[in-house]
Coordinates of C-alpha atoms in Angstrom, one line a residue:
M1 CA 0.0 0.0 0.0
K2 CA 1.3 3.4 -1.0
P3 CA 2.1 5.5 2.1
N4 CA 0.3 8.9 2.4
D5 CA 2.2 12.0 1.5
P6 CA 3.4 13.5 4.8
T7 CA 3.5 17.0 3.3
A8 CA -0.1 16.9 2.2
I9 CA -2.6 19.3 3.8
D10 CA -4.7 16.3 4.8
P11 CA -2.9 12.9 4.3
H12 CA -6.3 11.2 4.0
R13 CA -7.5 13.6 1.3
P14 CA -4.4 14.2 -0.9
W15 CA -6.5 16.0 -3.6
I16 CA -6.9 19.0 -1.3
K17 CA -4.2 21.5 -2.4
D18 CA -5.6 24.8 -1.0
A19 CA -4.7 25.2 2.6
R20 CA -7.8 27.3 3.2
D21 CA -9.9 24.1 2.6
N22 CA -8.2 22.2 5.3
P23 CA -11.1 20.2 6.8
H24 CA -9.3 20.1 10.2
D25 CA -9.7 23.9 10.4
M26 CA -13.4 23.8 9.9
R27 CA -15.6 24.9 12.9
W28 CA -19.1 23.6 12.3
G29 CA -20.7 26.0 14.8
Q30 CA -19.2 29.0 13.1
V31 CA -20.2 27.8 9.6
F32 CA -23.8 27.3 10.7
F33 CA -24.4 30.2 13.1
N34 CA -21.9 33.0 12.5
P35 CA -22.8 35.1 9.4
L36 CA -20.0 37.6 10.2
G37 CA -17.3 35.2 9.2
S38 CA -16.2 33.5 6.0
S39 CA -16.0 29.9 4.7
P40 CA -13.9 28.5 1.9
K41 CA -15.5 26.3 -0.7
L42 CA -14.8 22.9 0.9
H43 CA -16.1 23.9 4.3
F44 CA -19.2 25.3 2.7
S45 CA -19.8 22.2 0.6
R46 CA -19.4 20.0 3.7
A47 CA -22.0 22.0 5.6
W48 CA -24.4 22.2 2.7
T49 CA -24.1 18.4 2.1
F50 CA -24.9 17.8 5.8
M51 CA -28.1 19.9 5.6
F52 CA -29.2 18.4 2.3
L53 CA -28.7 14.8 3.3
G54 CA -30.3 15.5 6.7
R55 CA -33.5 16.6 4.9
V56 CA -33.5 13.6 2.6
L57 CA -32.9 11.0 5.3
L58 CA -35.4 12.5 7.8
Y59 CA -38.1 12.3 5.1
I60 CA -37.3 9.1 3.1
V61 CA -36.2 6.8 6.0
P62 CA -39.3 7.2 8.3
V63 CA -41.7 7.1 5.4
F64 CA -40.1 4.0 3.9
A65 CA -39.8 2.2 7.2
V66 CA -43.5 2.9 8.1
S67 CA -44.7 1.9 4.7
I68 CA -42.8 -1.4 4.9
A69 CA -44.1 -2.1 8.4
S70 CA -47.6 -1.2 7.3
L71 CA -47.4 -3.7 4.4
A72 CA -46.3 -6.3 6.9
G73 CA -49.4 -5.8 9.0
A74 CA -48.4 -3.3 11.6
D75 CA -51.0 -0.6 12.5
L76 CA -49.0 2.6 12.4
S77 CA -51.7 4.9 11.3
G78 CA -51.3 7.0 14.4
L79 CA -48.0 8.3 13.2
W80 CA -49.8 10.1 10.4
K81 CA -52.0 12.0 12.7
P82 CA -51.1 15.8 13.1
V83 CA -49.3 16.9 16.2
E84 CA -51.9 18.7 18.3
A85 CA -49.3 21.2 19.8
F86 CA -48.6 22.6 16.3
V87 CA -50.7 25.1 14.4
L88 CA -49.8 23.4 11.2
P89 CA -51.1 19.9 10.5
I90 CA -47.7 18.2 10.6
P91 CA -47.8 14.4 11.0
E92 CA -46.0 13.0 14.0
L93 CA -43.9 10.9 11.6
L94 CA -42.5 14.0 9.8
L95 CA -42.1 16.3 12.8
P96 CA -38.3 15.9 12.9
F97 CA -38.1 16.6 9.2
F98 CA -40.2 19.7 9.5
V99 CA -38.2 21.1 12.5
F100 CA -34.9 20.3 10.6
V101 CA -36.1 22.1 7.5
I102 CA -37.0 25.2 9.4
V103 CA -33.6 25.3 11.3
T104 CA -31.6 24.6 8.1
E105 CA -33.3 27.4 6.2
F106 CA -31.5 29.7 8.6
T107 CA -28.2 27.8 8.8
S108 CA -28.2 27.6 5.0
W109 CA -28.5 31.3 4.7
V110 CA -25.6 31.8 7.2
A111 CA -23.4 29.3 5.3
H112 CA -24.2 31.2 2.0
V113 CA -23.4 34.5 3.6
R114 CA -20.0 33.2 4.7
R115 CA -19.2 31.8 1.3
F116 CA -20.0 35.1 -0.4
N117 CA -17.9 36.9 2.2
E118 CA -14.9 34.6 1.5
A119 CA -15.3 35.1 -2.3
H120 CA -15.4 38.9 -1.8
K121 CA -18.9 39.2 -3.2
S122 CA -22.0 40.9 -1.8
P123 CA -23.5 38.7 1.0
L124 CA -26.9 40.1 -0.1
W125 CA -26.9 37.3 -2.8
A126 CA -27.5 34.9 0.1
M127 CA -31.1 36.2 0.4
I128 CA -31.9 33.9 -2.6
V129 CA -31.7 31.0 -0.2
L130 CA -34.7 32.5 1.7
I131 CA -36.9 32.9 -1.3
P132 CA -38.5 29.4 -1.0
L133 CA -39.3 30.1 2.6
M134 CA -40.8 33.5 1.9
L135 CA -42.9 32.1 -1.0
G136 CA -44.0 29.3 1.2
L137 CA -45.2 31.7 3.8
V138 CA -47.1 33.7 1.2
G139 CA -48.6 30.4 -0.2
F140 CA -49.6 29.4 3.3
F141 CA -51.3 32.7 4.0
L142 CA -53.2 32.6 0.6
G143 CA -54.1 28.9 1.1
A144 CA -55.3 29.5 4.6
Q145 CA -57.6 32.3 3.4
G146 CA -59.0 30.0 0.8
G147 CA -59.6 27.3 3.4
I148 CA -61.5 29.8 5.6
K149 CA -63.7 30.8 2.7
Q150 CA -64.3 27.2 1.8
Y151 CA -65.3 26.5 5.4
E152 CA -67.6 29.5 5.5
A153 CA -69.2 28.4 2.3
M154 CA -69.8 24.9 3.6
H155 CA -71.4 26.1 6.8
A156 CA -73.4 29.1 5.4
P157 CA -77.0 28.9 6.4
K158 CA -79.2 27.3 3.7
P159 CA -82.1 29.3 2.4
A160 CA -85.4 28.1 3.7
V161 CA -87.6 26.1 1.4
T162 CA -90.6 28.2 0.3
A163 CA -94.0 26.9 -0.2
E164 CA -93.8 27.4 -3.9
A165 CA -90.7 25.1 -4.1
P166 CA -91.5 21.7 -5.7
A167 CA -92.0 18.9 -3.3
E168 CA -89.3 16.9 -4.9
D169 CA -86.7 19.4 -3.7
G170 CA -87.7 18.9 -0.1
A171 CA -87.5 15.1 -0.6
E172 CA -84.1 15.3 -2.2
A173 CA -82.8 17.5 0.7
A174 CA -84.2 15.0 3.2
A175 CA -82.5 12.2 1.4
M176 CA -79.1 14.0 1.4
K177 CA -79.0 14.6 5.2
P178 CA -78.5 10.9 6.1
Q179 CA -75.8 10.7 3.5
Q180 CA -74.0 13.7 5.0
R181 CA -74.3 12.2 8.5
R182 CA -72.7 8.9 7.3
R183 CA -69.4 10.6 6.2
P184 CA -66.6 9.0 8.1
G185 CA -64.6 10.9 10.7
P186 CA -65.3 14.1 12.5
P187 CA -65.8 17.3 10.4
Q188 CA -62.9 19.6 10.0
S189 CA -62.9 22.8 12.1
E190 CA -62.3 26.1 10.5
R191 CA -58.7 26.2 12.0
D192 CA -58.0 22.7 10.6
M193 CA -59.3 23.4 7.2
A194 CA -57.4 26.7 7.0
A195 CA -54.1 25.1 8.2
S196 CA -54.5 22.1 5.8
S197 CA -55.2 24.3 2.8
G198 CA -52.4 26.7 3.7
L199 CA -49.8 23.9 4.1
G200 CA -50.8 22.3 0.8
L201 CA -50.3 25.4 -1.2
A202 CA -47.1 26.3 0.7
M203 CA -45.5 22.9 -0.1
L204 CA -46.6 23.3 -3.7
V205 CA -44.7 26.6 -3.9
W206 CA -41.8 25.7 -1.6
A207 CA -40.7 22.4 -3.2
P208 CA -39.9 23.6 -6.8
T209 CA -38.3 26.8 -5.7
S210 CA -36.1 24.9 -3.3
F211 CA -35.0 22.7 -6.1
L212 CA -34.0 25.7 -8.2
V213 CA -32.1 27.2 -5.3
M214 CA -30.3 23.9 -4.9
L215 CA -29.1 24.0 -8.5
W216 CA -28.0 27.6 -8.0
T217 CA -26.0 26.6 -4.9
L218 CA -24.3 23.6 -6.6
L219 CA -23.5 25.2 -9.9
Y220 CA -22.6 28.7 -8.7
V221 CA -22.1 29.2 -5.0
A222 CA -20.2 26.0 -4.3
R223 CA -17.9 26.5 -7.3
M224 CA -16.8 30.1 -6.6
P225 CA -13.0 30.2 -6.2
N226 CA -11.6 30.8 -2.8
G227 CA -10.8 34.5 -2.2
G228 CA -12.7 35.3 -5.4
V229 CA -9.6 34.6 -7.5
G230 CA -9.3 31.9 -10.2
R231 CA -11.7 29.9 -12.2
F232 CA -15.1 28.6 -11.1
R233 CA -14.6 24.9 -10.5
T234 CA -15.4 22.1 -8.1
G235 CA -12.8 20.6 -5.8
S236 CA -9.7 21.9 -4.1
D237 CA -7.0 20.6 -6.5
I238 CA -5.2 24.0 -7.1
A239 CA -2.7 25.2 -4.5
Q240 CA -3.2 28.6 -2.9
G241 CA -1.3 31.2 -4.9
E242 CA -1.4 29.0 -8.1
E243 CA -4.8 30.0 -9.3
E244 CA -5.4 30.7 -13.0
L245 CA -6.1 34.4 -13.0
P246 CA -8.8 35.7 -15.3
P247 CA -7.8 38.4 -17.8
A248 CA -9.1 41.2 -15.7
Y249 CA -6.6 40.3 -12.9
A250 CA -3.7 39.7 -15.4
A251 CA -4.3 43.1 -17.0
G252 CA -4.1 44.9 -13.7

């Protein structure tokens, strides 16, 4: 077995040539919670990968495990019931996923701010990360308003049947009442209907915009050169001070 290079920045990762990307110098708490600092590309990529994989695993693993157990005959329907302590109808099974998403919306913004600081670009660009959350909040508000209107329409007082109305109408209305009473489950309250409609529209808006932001992060933010000098590229295979300068730098 070929021995590791003792002069490498990280003997276990010989492809790291930029000393700024030394993983042993990474401080996770600073990367996640200190927007006043800066992070080189490798530190940013490690933090973003943790946040992304955390979301994926907290959603796929519980849903897959419960689905398999349900197919095997286990009664786990209670895990899909909303948590009563929350305003939103979040199933108990996905509560860790929901909390992790909310927290990582903030930590992702911090990590992006630090990456732009290190690349000598305006940290205001990091606001793009918050667009899915802001659109989701708007979607929730609009959806909740629609749910409230739907509830009011369903429970609006019915006009009284006049004497001139055909007898058939009265008979049809009488026949519909038992059908309505036979509907399974308790009726939704106004709060439940508003929250359910709001969450549905919020997810419909949040999911695709989050995907677009993810592409922007991978193809642009994570590929910015350290110090803002050099070519946009992945990895850390160019030693510090040996960057290929763009023409603008060479001319100066």
